[in-house]
């Protein structure tokens, strides 16, 4: 995928347009998922934003994906909606369910990678690690619940019990406290083991 830097340096306003569209679409999607946007208002606004995105995407294919990577702009809901090409209200129930599951899997992968990277960089402070670990646990729980409701195949992440124990342990520690080097190493190993199992699970579903 080509870098967008050379496309934007001669026209900074295009970068602003891309950012504004992605931000607006991400905000709209989160509002709809959270139940804050009425379906009719969401659908009208989403169609309008997607029509503008389509113009830019046709002129420069994958420009939104490239832009988000180039400038580290985290907007998974917006990128997913652009890829789908229509508001969630117009999706078939099956398609909508599949897209939601894909998004949840994508976000879980990000939580794993973020925590693993933090540990590799030497983070040992509880106030740095606990939010990352707790977000990971919540994401795992969401996927487990989704699979229980939407399929006969239960999703149980191996080694998650170890991560849950770490989550409870860090929750009970003070924000100023730090993990020992041995504990940080063990947490890193447990997290990577769970992530490896998760990736194996995904390959088996293909």
mmCIF file of C-alpha atoms in Angstrom:
data_model
loop_
_atom_site.group_PDB
_atom_site.id
_atom_site.type_symbol
_atom_site.label_atom_id
_atom_site.label_comp_id
_atom_site.label_asym_id
_atom_site.label_seq_id
_atom_site.Cartn_x
_atom_site.Cartn_y
_atom_site.Cartn_z
ATOM 1 C CA UNK A 1 0.000 0.000 0.000
ATOM 2 C CA UNK A 2 1.540 3.280 -1.081
ATOM 3 C CA UNK A 3 2.347 6.050 1.374
ATOM 4 C CA UNK A 4 0.001 9.034 1.323
ATOM 5 C CA UNK A 5 2.699 11.491 2.390
ATOM 6 C CA UNK A 6 3.599 12.495 -1.148
ATOM 7 C CA UNK A 7 -0.077 12.980 -1.999
ATOM 8 C CA UNK A 8 -0.678 15.310 0.909
ATOM 9 C CA UNK A 9 2.450 17.465 1.020
ATOM 10 C CA UNK A 10 1.320 19.529 -1.966
ATOM 11 C CA UNK A 11 -2.231 19.866 -0.637
ATOM 12 C CA UNK A 12 -2.389 19.984 3.183
ATOM 13 C CA UNK A 13 -6.111 20.681 2.981
ATOM 14 C CA UNK A 14 -6.637 17.132 1.727
ATOM 15 C CA UNK A 15 -5.143 15.782 4.945
ATOM 16 C CA UNK A 16 -7.618 17.913 6.876
ATOM 17 C CA UNK A 17 -10.475 16.572 4.751
ATOM 18 C CA UNK A 18 -9.433 12.967 5.328
ATOM 19 C CA UNK A 19 -9.071 13.512 9.058
ATOM 20 C CA UNK A 20 -12.434 15.279 9.320
ATOM 21 C CA UNK A 21 -14.270 12.532 7.452
ATOM 22 C CA UNK A 22 -12.668 9.720 9.437
ATOM 23 C CA UNK A 23 -13.249 11.506 12.737
ATOM 24 C CA UNK A 24 -16.883 12.274 11.925
ATOM 25 C CA UNK A 25 -17.577 8.727 10.754
ATOM 26 C CA UNK A 26 -15.842 7.153 13.762
ATOM 27 C CA UNK A 27 -17.824 9.416 16.111
ATOM 28 C CA UNK A 28 -21.071 8.597 14.285
ATOM 29 C CA UNK A 29 -20.457 4.839 14.433
ATOM 30 C CA UNK A 30 -19.634 4.910 18.132
ATOM 31 C CA UNK A 31 -22.747 6.947 18.811
ATOM 32 C CA UNK A 32 -24.920 4.495 16.909
ATOM 33 C CA UNK A 33 -23.404 1.443 18.594
ATOM 34 C CA UNK A 34 -23.829 3.096 21.977
ATOM 35 C CA UNK A 35 -27.487 3.818 21.263
ATOM 36 C CA UNK A 36 -27.071 7.594 21.258
ATOM 37 C CA UNK A 37 -28.023 8.161 17.606
ATOM 38 C CA UNK A 38 -31.539 7.432 16.299
ATOM 39 C CA UNK A 39 -31.442 5.030 13.353
ATOM 40 C CA UNK A 40 -32.929 7.474 10.848
ATOM 41 C CA UNK A 41 -30.530 10.280 11.773
ATOM 42 C CA UNK A 42 -27.596 7.874 11.771
ATOM 43 C CA UNK A 43 -28.513 6.496 8.352
ATOM 44 C CA UNK A 44 -28.887 9.939 6.763
ATOM 45 C CA UNK A 45 -25.608 11.248 8.148
ATOM 46 C CA UNK A 46 -23.751 8.028 7.365
ATOM 47 C CA UNK A 47 -24.895 8.056 3.731
ATOM 48 C CA UNK A 48 -23.705 11.641 3.389
ATOM 49 C CA UNK A 49 -20.268 10.902 4.836
ATOM 50 C CA UNK A 50 -19.844 7.708 2.821
ATOM 51 C CA UNK A 51 -20.672 9.513 -0.418
ATOM 52 C CA UNK A 52 -17.824 11.950 0.262
ATOM 53 C CA UNK A 53 -15.496 9.113 1.213
ATOM 54 C CA UNK A 54 -16.362 7.318 -2.011
ATOM 55 C CA UNK A 55 -15.253 10.293 -4.108
ATOM 56 C CA UNK A 56 -11.831 10.388 -2.448
ATOM 57 C CA UNK A 57 -11.457 6.616 -2.421
ATOM 58 C CA UNK A 58 -12.202 6.343 -6.128
ATOM 59 C CA UNK A 59 -9.639 9.031 -6.907
ATOM 60 C CA UNK A 60 -7.002 7.364 -4.708
ATOM 61 C CA UNK A 61 -7.822 3.748 -3.784
ATOM 62 C CA UNK A 62 -7.361 2.869 -0.098
ATOM 63 C CA UNK A 63 -6.437 6.449 0.739
ATOM 64 C CA UNK A 64 -8.255 6.294 4.092
ATOM 65 C CA UNK A 65 -6.468 3.127 5.195
ATOM 66 C CA UNK A 66 -3.132 4.563 4.081
ATOM 67 C CA UNK A 67 -3.824 7.858 5.839
ATOM 68 C CA UNK A 68 -4.777 6.199 9.128
ATOM 69 C CA UNK A 69 -1.569 4.142 9.092
ATOM 70 C CA UNK A 70 0.652 7.005 7.947
ATOM 71 C CA UNK A 71 -0.507 9.271 10.752
ATOM 72 C CA UNK A 72 -1.330 6.585 13.368
ATOM 73 C CA UNK A 73 -4.973 7.645 13.472
ATOM 74 C CA UNK A 74 -6.969 4.928 15.275
ATOM 75 C CA UNK A 75 -10.419 4.740 13.679
ATOM 76 C CA UNK A 76 -11.416 1.070 13.190
ATOM 77 C CA UNK A 77 -15.163 1.716 13.077
ATOM 78 C CA UNK A 78 -14.825 4.376 10.393
ATOM 79 C CA UNK A 79 -12.528 2.238 8.242
ATOM 80 C CA UNK A 80 -14.851 -0.730 8.574
ATOM 81 C CA UNK A 81 -17.865 1.360 7.545
ATOM 82 C CA UNK A 82 -16.007 2.714 4.502
ATOM 83 C CA UNK A 83 -15.098 -0.842 3.533
ATOM 84 C CA UNK A 84 -18.709 -2.020 3.900
ATOM 85 C CA UNK A 85 -19.909 0.973 1.895
ATOM 86 C CA UNK A 86 -23.312 1.426 3.488
ATOM 87 C CA UNK A 87 -24.830 2.326 6.871
ATOM 88 C CA UNK A 88 -25.224 -0.423 9.452
ATOM 89 C CA UNK A 89 -28.993 0.040 9.264
ATOM 90 C CA UNK A 90 -28.971 -1.227 5.666
ATOM 91 C CA UNK A 91 -26.850 -4.298 6.277
ATOM 92 C CA UNK A 92 -28.399 -7.716 6.312
ATOM 93 C CA UNK A 93 -28.480 -9.130 9.863
ATOM 94 C CA UNK A 94 -25.952 -11.822 8.957
ATOM 95 C CA UNK A 95 -23.546 -9.316 7.400
ATOM 96 C CA UNK A 96 -23.893 -6.956 10.335
ATOM 97 C CA UNK A 97 -23.186 -9.739 12.820
ATOM 98 C CA UNK A 98 -20.114 -10.856 10.885
ATOM 99 C CA UNK A 99 -18.783 -7.307 10.645
ATOM 100 C CA UNK A 100 -19.292 -6.748 14.361
ATOM 101 C CA UNK A 101 -17.419 -9.956 15.149
ATOM 102 C CA UNK A 102 -14.560 -8.995 12.831
ATOM 103 C CA UNK A 103 -14.305 -5.626 14.541
ATOM 104 C CA UNK A 104 -14.257 -7.214 17.998
ATOM 105 C CA UNK A 105 -11.494 -9.597 16.900
ATOM 106 C CA UNK A 106 -9.505 -6.711 15.434
ATOM 107 C CA UNK A 107 -9.801 -4.704 18.644
ATOM 108 C CA UNK A 108 -8.837 -7.717 20.789
ATOM 109 C CA UNK A 109 -5.693 -8.185 18.697
ATOM 110 C CA UNK A 110 -4.836 -4.535 19.263
ATOM 111 C CA UNK A 111 -5.246 -4.917 23.036
ATOM 112 C CA UNK A 112 -2.920 -7.926 23.024
ATOM 113 C CA UNK A 113 -0.278 -6.148 20.957
ATOM 114 C CA UNK A 114 -0.459 -2.974 23.046
ATOM 115 C CA UNK A 115 0.087 -4.847 26.315
ATOM 116 C CA UNK A 116 2.846 -7.042 24.885
ATOM 117 C CA UNK A 117 4.647 -4.003 23.464
ATOM 118 C CA UNK A 118 4.373 -2.132 26.767
ATOM 119 C CA UNK A 119 5.954 -5.045 28.624
ATOM 120 C CA UNK A 120 8.708 -5.379 26.031
ATOM 121 C CA UNK A 121 9.481 -1.686 26.451
ATOM 122 C CA UNK A 122 9.973 -2.258 30.165
ATOM 123 C CA UNK A 123 6.720 -0.940 31.625
ATOM 124 C CA UNK A 124 6.352 -2.226 35.179
ATOM 125 C CA UNK A 125 4.236 0.488 36.833
ATOM 126 C CA UNK A 126 0.772 -0.648 37.886
ATOM 127 C CA UNK A 127 -0.869 2.569 36.685
ATOM 128 C CA UNK A 128 0.534 1.869 33.204
ATOM 129 C CA UNK A 129 -0.128 -1.856 32.957
ATOM 130 C CA UNK A 130 -3.480 -2.257 34.705
ATOM 131 C CA UNK A 131 -5.550 -0.172 32.222
ATOM 132 C CA UNK A 132 -4.042 -2.120 29.309
ATOM 133 C CA UNK A 133 -4.601 -5.500 30.932
ATOM 134 C CA UNK A 134 -8.124 -4.671 32.085
ATOM 135 C CA UNK A 135 -9.115 -3.486 28.593
ATOM 136 C CA UNK A 136 -7.787 -6.777 27.231
ATOM 137 C CA UNK A 137 -9.855 -8.791 29.721
ATOM 138 C CA UNK A 138 -13.011 -6.835 28.872
ATOM 139 C CA UNK A 139 -12.407 -7.374 25.156
ATOM 140 C CA UNK A 140 -11.986 -11.119 25.671
ATOM 141 C CA UNK A 141 -15.218 -11.239 27.672
ATOM 142 C CA UNK A 142 -17.083 -9.433 24.887
ATOM 143 C CA UNK A 143 -15.974 -11.975 22.286
ATOM 144 C CA UNK A 144 -16.811 -14.892 24.564
ATOM 145 C CA UNK A 145 -20.318 -13.496 25.072
ATOM 146 C CA UNK A 146 -20.752 -12.858 21.358
ATOM 147 C CA UNK A 147 -19.843 -16.421 20.423
ATOM 148 C CA UNK A 148 -22.143 -17.863 23.058
ATOM 149 C CA UNK A 149 -25.064 -15.885 21.632
ATOM 150 C CA UNK A 150 -24.331 -16.231 17.931
ATOM 151 C CA UNK A 151 -23.022 -19.762 17.484
ATOM 152 C CA UNK A 152 -23.024 -23.217 18.937
ATOM 153 C CA UNK A 153 -19.252 -23.104 19.204
ATOM 154 C CA UNK A 154 -18.051 -21.661 22.468
ATOM 155 C CA UNK A 155 -15.049 -19.368 22.398
ATOM 156 C CA UNK A 156 -12.858 -19.937 25.418
ATOM 157 C CA UNK A 157 -9.426 -18.382 25.315
ATOM 158 C CA UNK A 158 -6.836 -20.700 26.781
ATOM 159 C CA UNK A 159 -4.684 -19.100 29.478
ATOM 160 C CA UNK A 160 -7.244 -16.339 30.042
ATOM 161 C CA UNK A 161 -7.591 -17.566 33.618
ATOM 162 C CA UNK A 162 -3.968 -16.569 34.196
ATOM 163 C CA UNK A 163 -4.604 -13.121 32.768
ATOM 164 C CA UNK A 164 -7.688 -12.736 34.951
ATOM 165 C CA UNK A 165 -5.578 -13.533 38.008
ATOM 166 C CA UNK A 166 -3.086 -10.879 36.934
ATOM 167 C CA UNK A 167 -5.954 -8.442 36.420
ATOM 168 C CA UNK A 168 -7.250 -9.005 39.957
ATOM 169 C CA UNK A 169 -3.752 -8.781 41.377
ATOM 170 C CA UNK A 170 -2.959 -5.467 39.704
ATOM 171 C CA UNK A 171 -6.380 -4.124 40.637
ATOM 172 C CA UNK A 172 -5.528 -4.697 44.285
ATOM 173 C CA UNK A 173 -2.179 -2.922 44.056
ATOM 174 C CA UNK A 174 -1.545 0.779 44.464
ATOM 175 C CA UNK A 175 -1.085 2.945 41.386
ATOM 176 C CA UNK A 176 2.410 3.879 42.574
ATOM 177 C CA UNK A 177 3.541 0.259 42.897
ATOM 178 C CA UNK A 178 5.593 -1.638 40.339
ATOM 179 C CA UNK A 179 5.947 -5.255 39.283
ATOM 180 C CA UNK A 180 9.226 -6.981 39.950
ATOM 181 C CA UNK A 181 11.285 -7.937 36.918
ATOM 182 C CA UNK A 182 10.316 -11.585 37.442
ATOM 183 C CA UNK A 183 6.613 -10.752 37.650
ATOM 184 C CA UNK A 184 6.787 -8.567 34.550
ATOM 185 C CA UNK A 185 8.520 -11.369 32.686
ATOM 186 C CA UNK A 186 5.868 -13.872 33.782
ATOM 187 C CA UNK A 187 3.017 -11.541 32.805
ATOM 188 C CA UNK A 188 4.629 -11.058 29.417
ATOM 189 C CA UNK A 189 4.925 -14.815 28.912
ATOM 190 C CA UNK A 190 1.310 -15.442 29.973
ATOM 191 C CA UNK A 191 0.040 -12.696 27.673
ATOM 192 C CA UNK A 192 2.001 -13.962 24.683
ATOM 193 C CA UNK A 193 0.812 -17.525 25.342
ATOM 194 C CA UNK A 194 -2.815 -16.380 25.331
ATOM 195 C CA UNK A 195 -2.232 -14.334 22.166
ATOM 196 C CA UNK A 196 -0.661 -17.332 20.424
ATOM 197 C CA UNK A 197 -3.688 -19.459 21.277
ATOM 198 C CA UNK A 198 -5.986 -16.697 20.040
ATOM 199 C CA UNK A 199 -4.213 -16.560 16.668
ATOM 200 C CA UNK A 200 -4.389 -20.355 16.410
ATOM 201 C CA UNK A 201 -8.119 -20.200 17.115
ATOM 202 C CA UNK A 202 -8.600 -17.645 14.319
ATOM 203 C CA UNK A 203 -6.714 -19.784 11.800
ATOM 204 C CA UNK A 204 -8.911 -22.757 12.665
ATOM 205 C CA UNK A 205 -12.023 -20.698 11.899
ATOM 206 C CA UNK A 206 -10.900 -19.927 8.347
#
